[in-house]
Short mmCIF file of C-alpha atoms and ligand atoms in Angstrom, two decimals:
data_model
loop_
_atom_site.label_atom_id
_atom_site.label_comp_id
_atom_site.label_asym_id
_atom_site.label_seq_id
_atom_site.Cartn_x
_atom_site.Cartn_y
_atom_site.Cartn_z
CA MET A 1 -23.29 -8.42 -3.29
CA ASN A 2 -21.41 -9.26 -0.57
CA ILE A 3 -17.78 -9.92 -1.42
CA PRO A 4 -15.18 -10.43 1.36
CA ILE A 5 -12.91 -7.99 1.66
CA ILE A 6 -9.88 -8.22 3.82
CA ALA A 7 -8.64 -4.61 4.24
CA ILE A 8 -4.83 -4.54 5.33
CA ASP A 9 -3.67 -0.93 6.31
CA GLY A 10 -0.40 0.38 8.01
CA PRO A 11 2.78 2.39 7.52
CA SER A 12 5.54 1.96 5.28
CA ALA A 13 7.40 -1.00 5.08
CA SER A 14 5.44 -2.49 7.61
CA GLY A 15 5.03 -5.93 5.33
CA LYS A 16 1.65 -4.98 4.11
CA GLY A 17 2.21 -6.04 0.66
CA THR A 18 3.91 -9.28 1.02
CA ILE A 19 1.20 -10.13 3.72
CA ALA A 20 -1.85 -9.37 1.41
CA GLU A 21 -0.32 -11.31 -1.37
CA ARG A 22 -0.08 -14.25 0.30
CA VAL A 23 -3.33 -14.02 2.11
CA ALA A 24 -5.11 -13.59 -1.38
CA GLU A 25 -2.95 -16.67 -2.52
CA ARG A 26 -3.97 -18.91 0.44
CA LEU A 27 -7.96 -17.79 -0.21
CA GLY A 28 -7.83 -17.39 -3.94
CA PHE A 29 -8.52 -13.53 -3.66
CA HIS A 30 -8.00 -10.82 -5.63
CA VAL A 31 -5.28 -8.25 -4.38
CA LEU A 32 -5.23 -4.53 -4.41
CA ASP A 33 -1.86 -2.73 -4.17
CA SER A 34 -3.14 0.81 -3.80
CA GLY A 35 0.19 2.34 -2.88
CA ALA A 36 0.98 1.49 -6.56
CA LEU A 37 -1.53 3.37 -7.80
CA TYR A 38 -0.18 6.52 -5.77
CA ARG A 39 3.55 5.39 -6.91
CA LEU A 40 2.22 5.33 -10.45
CA THR A 41 0.70 8.82 -10.25
CA ALA A 42 3.58 10.08 -8.74
CA LEU A 43 6.02 8.55 -11.43
CA TYR A 44 3.39 9.80 -14.15
CA ALA A 45 3.44 13.44 -12.84
CA MET A 46 7.27 13.26 -12.63
CA ARG A 47 7.85 11.87 -16.26
CA LYS A 48 5.33 14.31 -17.45
CA GLY A 49 6.99 17.41 -15.91
CA VAL A 50 3.97 18.17 -13.63
CA ALA A 51 4.63 19.52 -10.06
CA LEU A 52 3.68 17.31 -7.33
CA THR A 53 1.86 20.05 -5.94
CA ASP A 54 -0.25 20.87 -8.80
CA GLU A 55 -3.31 19.28 -7.35
CA ALA A 56 -5.64 19.73 -9.93
CA ALA A 57 -3.07 18.60 -12.67
CA VAL A 58 -1.86 15.37 -10.58
CA ALA A 59 -5.60 14.50 -10.24
CA ALA A 60 -6.00 14.81 -13.87
CA LEU A 61 -3.36 12.19 -14.41
CA ALA A 62 -4.71 9.79 -11.75
CA ALA A 63 -8.19 9.75 -13.16
CA SER A 64 -6.70 8.60 -16.53
CA LEU A 65 -3.58 6.81 -15.45
CA PRO A 66 -2.93 4.56 -18.36
CA ALA A 67 -1.89 1.77 -15.94
CA GLU A 68 -2.20 -1.94 -16.09
CA PHE A 69 -1.32 -4.61 -13.61
CA ARG A 70 -0.24 -8.11 -15.59
CA GLN A 71 0.92 -11.18 -13.87
CA GLY A 72 2.80 -9.30 -11.08
CA GLU A 73 3.99 -6.94 -13.56
CA VAL A 74 3.10 -3.30 -13.82
CA TRP A 75 2.76 -1.17 -16.41
CA LEU A 76 2.54 2.58 -17.18
CA ALA A 77 1.57 4.10 -21.26
CA GLY A 78 3.32 0.86 -22.47
CA GLU A 79 6.39 0.70 -20.40
CA ASN A 80 7.02 -1.89 -17.61
CA VAL A 81 7.43 0.31 -14.63
CA GLY A 82 7.70 -2.42 -11.99
CA GLN A 83 11.27 -1.09 -10.89
CA ALA A 84 10.92 2.55 -11.26
CA ILE A 85 7.97 2.65 -8.96
CA ARG A 86 9.92 0.91 -6.06
CA ALA A 87 12.44 3.76 -6.13
CA GLU A 88 12.67 5.70 -3.00
CA GLU A 89 12.16 9.29 -4.44
CA VAL A 90 9.21 7.81 -6.29
CA GLY A 91 7.54 6.59 -2.91
CA GLU A 92 8.54 10.17 -1.41
CA GLY A 93 6.41 11.49 -4.45
CA ALA A 94 3.29 9.37 -3.89
CA SER A 95 3.65 10.30 -0.19
CA LYS A 96 3.13 13.74 -1.46
CA VAL A 97 0.75 13.41 -3.95
CA ALA A 98 -1.38 11.18 -1.42
CA ALA A 99 -1.97 14.16 0.60
CA LEU A 100 -3.86 15.99 -2.07
CA PRO A 101 -7.82 15.56 -1.81
CA ALA A 102 -8.40 15.74 -5.47
CA VAL A 103 -6.04 13.21 -6.32
CA ARG A 104 -7.39 10.65 -3.52
CA GLU A 105 -10.84 11.12 -4.87
CA ALA A 106 -9.68 10.49 -8.55
CA LEU A 107 -8.37 6.97 -7.47
CA LEU A 108 -11.49 5.91 -5.66
CA ALA A 109 -13.64 4.28 -8.21
CA ARG A 110 -10.66 2.35 -9.47
CA GLN A 111 -9.86 1.25 -6.19
CA ARG A 112 -13.63 0.46 -5.45
CA ALA A 113 -13.63 -1.64 -9.14
CA TYR A 114 -11.40 -4.31 -7.38
CA ALA A 115 -13.66 -5.88 -5.10
CA GLN A 116 -14.77 -8.82 -7.19
CA ALA A 117 -15.76 -12.40 -6.40
CA PRO A 118 -14.58 -14.39 -4.90
CA GLY A 119 -13.13 -11.72 -2.68
CA LEU A 120 -10.12 -9.30 -2.27
CA VAL A 121 -7.31 -8.44 -0.07
CA ALA A 122 -6.56 -4.89 -0.34
CA ASP A 123 -3.25 -3.06 1.28
CA GLY A 124 -3.01 0.52 1.95
CA ARG A 125 -3.33 3.54 4.08
CA ASP A 126 -6.91 3.74 4.22
CA MET A 127 -8.63 0.56 3.05
CA GLY A 128 -10.50 -0.08 6.15
CA THR A 129 -11.31 3.56 7.04
CA VAL A 130 -12.25 5.15 3.67
CA VAL A 131 -12.09 2.89 0.65
CA PHE A 132 -13.78 -0.05 1.86
CA PRO A 133 -15.44 0.85 5.05
CA GLN A 134 -17.84 -2.23 5.02
CA ALA A 135 -14.69 -4.50 4.89
CA GLN A 136 -15.39 -7.95 7.10
CA ILE A 137 -11.88 -7.74 8.38
CA LYS A 138 -9.65 -4.83 9.04
CA VAL A 139 -6.20 -5.17 10.02
CA PHE A 140 -4.07 -2.66 11.33
CA LEU A 141 -0.21 -3.73 10.72
CA THR A 142 2.43 -2.15 12.21
CA ALA A 143 6.18 -2.61 13.38
CA SER A 144 8.55 -0.47 15.03
CA PRO A 145 10.52 2.17 12.72
CA GLU A 146 13.80 0.71 13.07
CA ALA A 147 12.30 -2.97 12.15
CA ARG A 148 10.73 -1.28 8.89
CA ALA A 149 13.81 0.67 8.16
CA GLU A 150 15.87 -2.75 8.25
CA ARG A 151 13.42 -4.53 6.29
CA ARG A 152 12.92 -1.69 3.37
CA TYR A 153 17.17 -1.96 3.60
CA LYS A 154 17.18 -5.64 2.86
CA GLN A 155 14.86 -5.17 0.45
CA LEU A 156 16.59 -2.46 -1.53
CA ILE A 157 19.88 -4.26 -1.27
CA GLU A 158 18.54 -7.77 -2.60
CA LYS A 159 17.24 -5.58 -5.75
CA GLY A 160 20.92 -4.51 -6.44
CA ASN A 161 19.94 -0.94 -4.88
CA SER A 162 22.31 1.18 -2.55
CA ALA A 163 20.65 2.10 0.75
CA ASN A 164 21.72 3.36 4.13
CA LEU A 165 20.02 2.40 7.06
CA PRO A 166 20.04 5.71 9.27
CA ASP A 167 18.89 7.58 6.27
CA LEU A 168 15.91 4.91 6.15
CA VAL A 169 14.79 5.04 9.62
CA ARG A 170 14.72 9.12 9.09
CA ASP A 171 13.13 8.70 6.09
CA MET A 172 10.79 6.28 8.00
CA ARG A 173 9.66 8.57 10.53
CA ALA A 174 9.24 11.41 8.12
CA ARG A 175 7.10 9.30 5.86
CA ASP A 176 5.17 8.19 9.06
CA GLU A 177 4.56 11.85 10.13
CA ARG A 178 3.30 12.96 6.93
CA ASP A 179 0.86 10.02 6.38
CA THR A 180 -0.41 10.20 9.99
CA ARG A 181 -0.83 14.03 10.33
CA ARG A 182 -2.44 14.97 6.79
CA ALA A 183 -5.71 15.99 6.84
CA VAL A 184 -7.44 13.78 4.28
CA ALA A 185 -7.83 9.76 4.99
CA PRO A 186 -4.82 10.21 7.43
CA LEU A 187 -3.14 6.65 8.41
CA LYS A 188 -4.91 5.34 11.44
CA PRO A 189 -6.46 2.07 12.33
CA ALA A 190 -10.26 1.86 11.66
CA PRO A 191 -12.31 1.71 14.92
CA ASP A 192 -13.07 -1.94 14.53
CA ALA A 193 -9.60 -2.78 13.04
CA VAL A 194 -7.21 -5.58 14.86
CA VAL A 195 -3.85 -3.90 15.45
CA LEU A 196 -1.18 -6.33 14.57
CA ASP A 197 2.37 -5.35 15.96
CA SER A 198 5.00 -7.42 13.68
CA THR A 199 8.09 -6.14 14.98
CA ALA A 200 8.93 -9.81 16.40
CA MET A 201 6.78 -11.55 14.04
CA ASN A 202 7.90 -13.60 10.95
CA ILE A 203 5.59 -13.28 7.62
CA ASP A 204 4.06 -16.80 8.09
CA GLN A 205 3.08 -15.85 11.50
CA VAL A 206 1.35 -12.65 10.52
CA VAL A 207 -0.29 -14.38 7.46
CA GLU A 208 -1.92 -17.09 9.98
CA ALA A 209 -3.17 -14.54 12.10
CA VAL A 210 -4.64 -12.73 9.59
CA LEU A 211 -6.01 -15.81 8.12
CA GLU A 212 -7.43 -16.69 11.57
CA CYS A 213 -9.10 -13.28 11.86
CA TYR A 214 -10.79 -14.23 8.45
CA ARG A 215 -11.71 -17.78 9.88
CA ALA A 216 -13.12 -16.17 13.17
CA SER A 217 -15.38 -13.68 11.36
CA ARG A 218 -17.02 -16.48 9.09
CA ASN A 219 -18.16 -18.40 12.35
O1 CDP B 1 5.78 0.83 0.55
P1 CDP B 1 5.24 1.63 1.09
O2 CDP B 1 4.44 0.92 2.21
O3 CDP B 1 6.50 2.84 1.69
O4 CDP B 1 4.44 2.60 0.36
P2 CDP B 1 3.23 2.13 -0.73
O5 CDP B 1 2.32 1.44 0.20
O6 CDP B 1 3.43 1.63 -1.86
O7 CDP B 1 2.57 3.61 -0.76
C1 CDP B 1 3.03 4.72 -1.20
C2 CDP B 1 2.91 6.12 -0.42
O8 CDP B 1 1.41 6.29 -0.72
C3 CDP B 1 2.43 6.11 0.86
O9 CDP B 1 3.40 6.75 1.62
C4 CDP B 1 1.24 6.87 1.19
O10 CDP B 1 1.49 8.19 1.60
C5 CDP B 1 0.42 6.54 0.31
N1 CDP B 1 -0.93 5.64 -0.06
C6 CDP B 1 -1.88 6.25 0.66
O11 CDP B 1 -1.95 7.59 1.01
N2 CDP B 1 -2.99 5.56 0.61
C7 CDP B 1 -3.07 4.26 0.27
N3 CDP B 1 -4.02 3.69 0.68
C8 CDP B 1 -1.72 3.81 0.04
C9 CDP B 1 -0.83 4.35 -0.27
#
């Protein structure tokens, strides 16, 4: 079983999701948005009134998450939550529950089950380090906090949400800090990852760079 896996890790709003989708489309691969699982877990806990600090209770919810991904839509317990999981406070909650070891453990098998033929593009924080250490291609996608805050700002405004750029830069730095410093599966490039700084690159250029890494690995 040698399923090709392309792991794309990196900080918040570095463009991982878009890049992962485009690369998967070009190769006809499956795609795993692991951040969505942490967002779903946080949203589920919030809806159930479970404190995000209650590790055992949140892990139990994560283990039995009634979530489904269908044609670009995300469903939780029969409700379309595609928009709800993108809210900033759910992202904040995701970052909090993601720091709990039991929650990460509870989501591990679910993530690994995505490794299916003809291949997988997985995006997150620890795809190359913890979930798929055997991945053939590991990309660590980054960009300056300001560039990332600006991208997130545009995204939010386009979707009709309100947003404030200085607040976003501040939140971005706080999220980076928490994701990088947590004890379990911290955000860091795998030793064998290619680090791509996309501050001055557009989406097409990043997609091409990732595809080039993949092609090179097959020669
Ligand atoms: O869109 P953004 O990059 O901000 O977040 P996301 O990829 O949807 O992930 C939301 C949160 O889940 C992040 O802030 C991380 O703390 C956490 N996460 C994680 O710990 N491990 C992953 N593999 C993916 C996400």
